[in-house]
Amino acid sequence: MATHISRHLHFAGHTISCIYSRSRESAVKLASEFGSIGTNISAEVPKNADYYIIAIPDDMIEDVILKFKDCEGIWLHTAGAISVEVFKEYQSRYGVFYPLQTLNSDRSVLLEDTPILVEGSSPGVLESIHLLAASISQNIHEIDSSSRLTIHLSAVFANNFSNHMVHLAQKLLEDQGIDGKLLIPILKETFSKLEEFNAIDAQTGPAFRGDQKTLQKHLELLKDKPELKNLYTFISRSIDSTRD
Amino acid sequence: MATHISRHLHFAGHTISCIYSRSRESAVKLASEFGSIGTNISAEVPKNADYYIIAIPDDMIEDVILKFKDCEGIWLHTAGAISVEVFKEYQSRYGVFYPLQTLNSDRSVLLEDTPILVEGSSPGVLESIHLLAASISQNIHEIDSSSRLTIHLSAVFANNFSNHMVHLAQKLLEDQGIDGKLLIPILKETFSKLEEFNAIDAQTGPAFRGDQKTLQKHLELLKDKPELKNLYTFISRSIDSTRD
């Protein structure tokens, strides 16, 4: 997250004055892209930046806020599931800058269309955050912490869980020595369809048709994989419940 | 399936001599696209076609084979989960022509890249089926009935189940009055990533990070939706088991 956001802000013309990380090595490496300071020493972090952006695991956010409570500026975190209130005891100007996207460190993503969900401690702060977000994306939404958590949960289904289904599919093939590339065209169409249809209107397959014989054949194939068999049964039942 | 395959074969230059369906209306409608006979009367079906292609629900395949057992030609079905042996008692030249794709009647799909899984009752018949398939796709695979069932199961995970995850995500948003369009960029990236990475290498999110606090927040949000909560727990556990 830190890599993606800092690169986008840098390319949008903002000055990244410092990258702070527990790992000096990774701080220096990222900072070198921007010709800025990379450090793991809190005293080396400028006290007067316009923005302080926290992009670290959720569990550590409060520790970092505490550690830098003498740094004044607009403090932001980038987490889907952390309330904006986490800043309240320590800072007066703060908010949230949450890109609704799946980010891997080894793949660059254009954030231009990615929704950035913003929240601010006051109308003025919110406006500043909005402007910052608008410098890297055209898709800004003011969303409170409670709705952001729902959206984050929804993204877990849309991305993490759907991706896991694809992983299970690839593993089923791999276990039989069948090339997983066979699935590429159906994956393309699956998601291309979702640009035109709601998922419910795009659905096909045995569970959605109520085709019990095929379900039984699939379960028979999974008889030595109890966990997968349960998952198959449970998801098929959930699909069945969406039929008219 | 009948619509998609017959259109593709027609555009590839084959003559669709007859469309037979239980519903005369739908047979006539589809046949009219090709200037051919549409009928629900079995006696009107030509006895001497090169190919007879069955594209109907799995449960009815054997009845149709029986009904037309005096029609000689190469008989094909288009099902993922039905063995080629279904023809054995009734025909001498037969096989399978299974496009590994998700097909909705109201959306056209180019089958050019779609894998067509073929199987034949003899090397000569297989060659004919291969040629037929090659007229509409560049991606033909000779696959036996047992492997085809595994591939079909895998496609259920890759397409039906992943699509259902997206449906659940869209429903979570809709229930809170949040626009489901917010998810379009993350869906695009989810599947664009899968062209470059295996799903396991693309995975992100709380379950994959082992982020128990976020999992708990999500479960709390689902406390009044027991079925969804169970699904969330079960899939998260399955994701957790894939971590290094």
Coordinates of C-alpha atoms in Angstrom, one line a residue, chain A residues 18-157:
Chain A
C18 CA 10.2 11.0 4.1
I19 CA 9.5 7.3 4.2
Y20 CA 9.5 5.8 7.7
S21 CA 9.4 2.1 8.2
R22 CA 10.5 -0.4 10.9
S23 CA 12.8 -1.8 8.3
R24 CA 15.5 0.8 7.4
E25 CA 16.3 -1.1 4.3
S26 CA 12.8 -1.0 2.8
A27 CA 12.4 2.7 3.8
V28 CA 15.6 3.6 2.1
K29 CA 14.7 1.5 -1.0
L30 CA 11.3 3.2 -1.5
A31 CA 12.6 6.7 -0.5
S32 CA 15.3 6.4 -3.1
E33 CA 12.6 6.4 -5.9
F34 CA 11.7 9.9 -4.8
G35 CA 15.1 11.2 -3.8
S36 CA 13.8 11.5 -0.2
I37 CA 14.8 10.4 3.3
G38 CA 14.2 6.8 4.2
T39 CA 14.6 6.0 7.9
N40 CA 13.6 3.8 10.8
I41 CA 14.5 6.5 13.3
S42 CA 11.4 8.4 14.4
A43 CA 13.5 11.6 15.2
E44 CA 14.4 11.8 11.5
V45 CA 10.8 12.2 10.4
P46 CA 10.0 15.9 9.6
K47 CA 7.7 17.5 12.1
N48 CA 5.9 19.8 9.7
A49 CA 4.7 17.8 6.7
D50 CA 1.3 18.6 5.2
Y51 CA 0.2 15.0 5.4
Y52 CA 1.3 11.9 7.3
I53 CA 0.0 8.8 5.7
I54 CA 0.0 5.5 7.6
A55 CA 0.1 2.5 5.3
I56 CA 0.9 -0.4 7.6
P57 CA -0.9 -3.5 9.1
D58 CA -4.0 -2.4 11.0
D59 CA -2.7 -3.7 14.4
M60 CA 0.2 -1.3 14.4
I61 CA -1.6 1.9 13.4
E62 CA -2.3 3.1 16.9
D63 CA 1.3 2.6 18.0
V64 CA 2.5 4.7 15.1
I65 CA 0.0 7.5 15.8
L66 CA 1.2 7.5 19.4
K67 CA 4.9 7.5 18.5
F68 CA 4.5 10.5 16.2
K69 CA 1.9 12.5 18.2
D70 CA 4.2 15.6 18.0
C71 CA 4.1 15.6 14.2
E72 CA 1.4 18.1 13.2
G73 CA -0.3 17.9 9.8
I74 CA -3.2 16.0 8.4
W75 CA -2.9 12.4 9.6
L76 CA -4.4 9.7 7.4
H77 CA -4.6 6.0 7.5
T78 CA -5.3 3.8 4.5
A79 CA -7.2 0.9 6.1
G80 CA -10.6 -0.4 5.2
A81 CA -11.5 -1.7 8.6
I82 CA -10.2 0.9 11.0
S83 CA -12.4 3.7 12.3
V84 CA -11.3 7.3 11.7
E85 CA -11.6 7.7 15.5
V86 CA -8.3 6.0 16.0
F87 CA -6.7 9.4 15.7
K88 CA -9.0 11.3 18.0
E89 CA -7.0 11.2 21.2
Y90 CA -3.7 12.2 19.5
Q91 CA -4.3 14.6 16.6
S92 CA -6.7 17.4 15.8
R93 CA -6.6 17.1 11.9
Y94 CA -7.0 13.6 10.6
G95 CA -8.9 11.4 8.2
V96 CA -9.0 8.3 6.0
F97 CA -7.6 7.7 2.6
Y98 CA -8.6 4.2 1.6
P99 CA -8.1 3.0 -2.0
L100 CA -10.7 0.2 -2.7
Q101 CA -8.3 -2.0 -4.6
T102 CA -6.3 -5.3 -4.4
L103 CA -2.6 -4.4 -4.2
N104 CA 0.3 -6.8 -4.5
S105 CA 3.8 -5.4 -4.0
D106 CA 5.1 -6.9 -7.3
R107 CA 2.4 -5.5 -9.6
S108 CA 1.7 -1.9 -10.5
V109 CA -1.8 -0.8 -10.7
L110 CA -3.2 2.4 -12.1
L111 CA -5.3 4.0 -9.4
E112 CA -6.9 6.4 -11.8
D113 CA -10.3 4.6 -11.7
T114 CA -9.9 3.1 -8.2
P115 CA -12.4 4.5 -5.7
I116 CA -10.7 6.3 -2.9
L117 CA -12.9 6.4 0.1
V118 CA -12.2 9.5 2.2
E119 CA -13.2 10.8 5.6
G120 CA -12.1 13.8 7.5
S121 CA -12.2 15.2 11.0
S122 CA -13.7 18.5 9.8
P123 CA -15.1 19.9 6.6
G124 CA -11.9 21.7 5.9
V125 CA -9.7 18.7 6.5
L126 CA -12.1 16.6 4.4
E127 CA -11.7 19.1 1.6
S128 CA -7.9 18.8 1.8
I129 CA -8.0 15.0 1.7
H130 CA -10.4 15.1 -1.2
L131 CA -8.0 17.3 -3.2
L132 CA -5.1 14.9 -2.3
A133 CA -7.1 11.9 -3.5
A134 CA -8.3 13.7 -6.6
S135 CA -4.7 14.2 -7.6
I136 CA -4.4 10.4 -8.2
S137 CA -7.9 9.2 -8.9
Q138 CA -11.1 10.4 -10.6
N139 CA -13.2 8.3 -8.3
I140 CA -13.5 9.8 -4.8
H141 CA -16.2 9.0 -2.4
E142 CA -16.9 10.5 1.0
I143 CA -17.7 7.5 3.2
D144 CA -18.0 7.2 7.0
S145 CA -16.1 4.5 8.9
S146 CA -19.2 2.3 9.4
S147 CA -20.0 2.2 5.7
R148 CA -16.3 1.8 4.8
L149 CA -16.2 -1.4 6.9
T150 CA -19.2 -2.8 5.0
I151 CA -17.5 -1.9 1.7
H152 CA -14.3 -3.5 2.9
L153 CA -16.2 -6.7 3.8
S154 CA -17.9 -6.6 0.4
A155 CA -14.5 -6.3 -1.3
V156 CA -13.3 -9.4 0.6
F157 CA -16.1 -11.3 -1.1

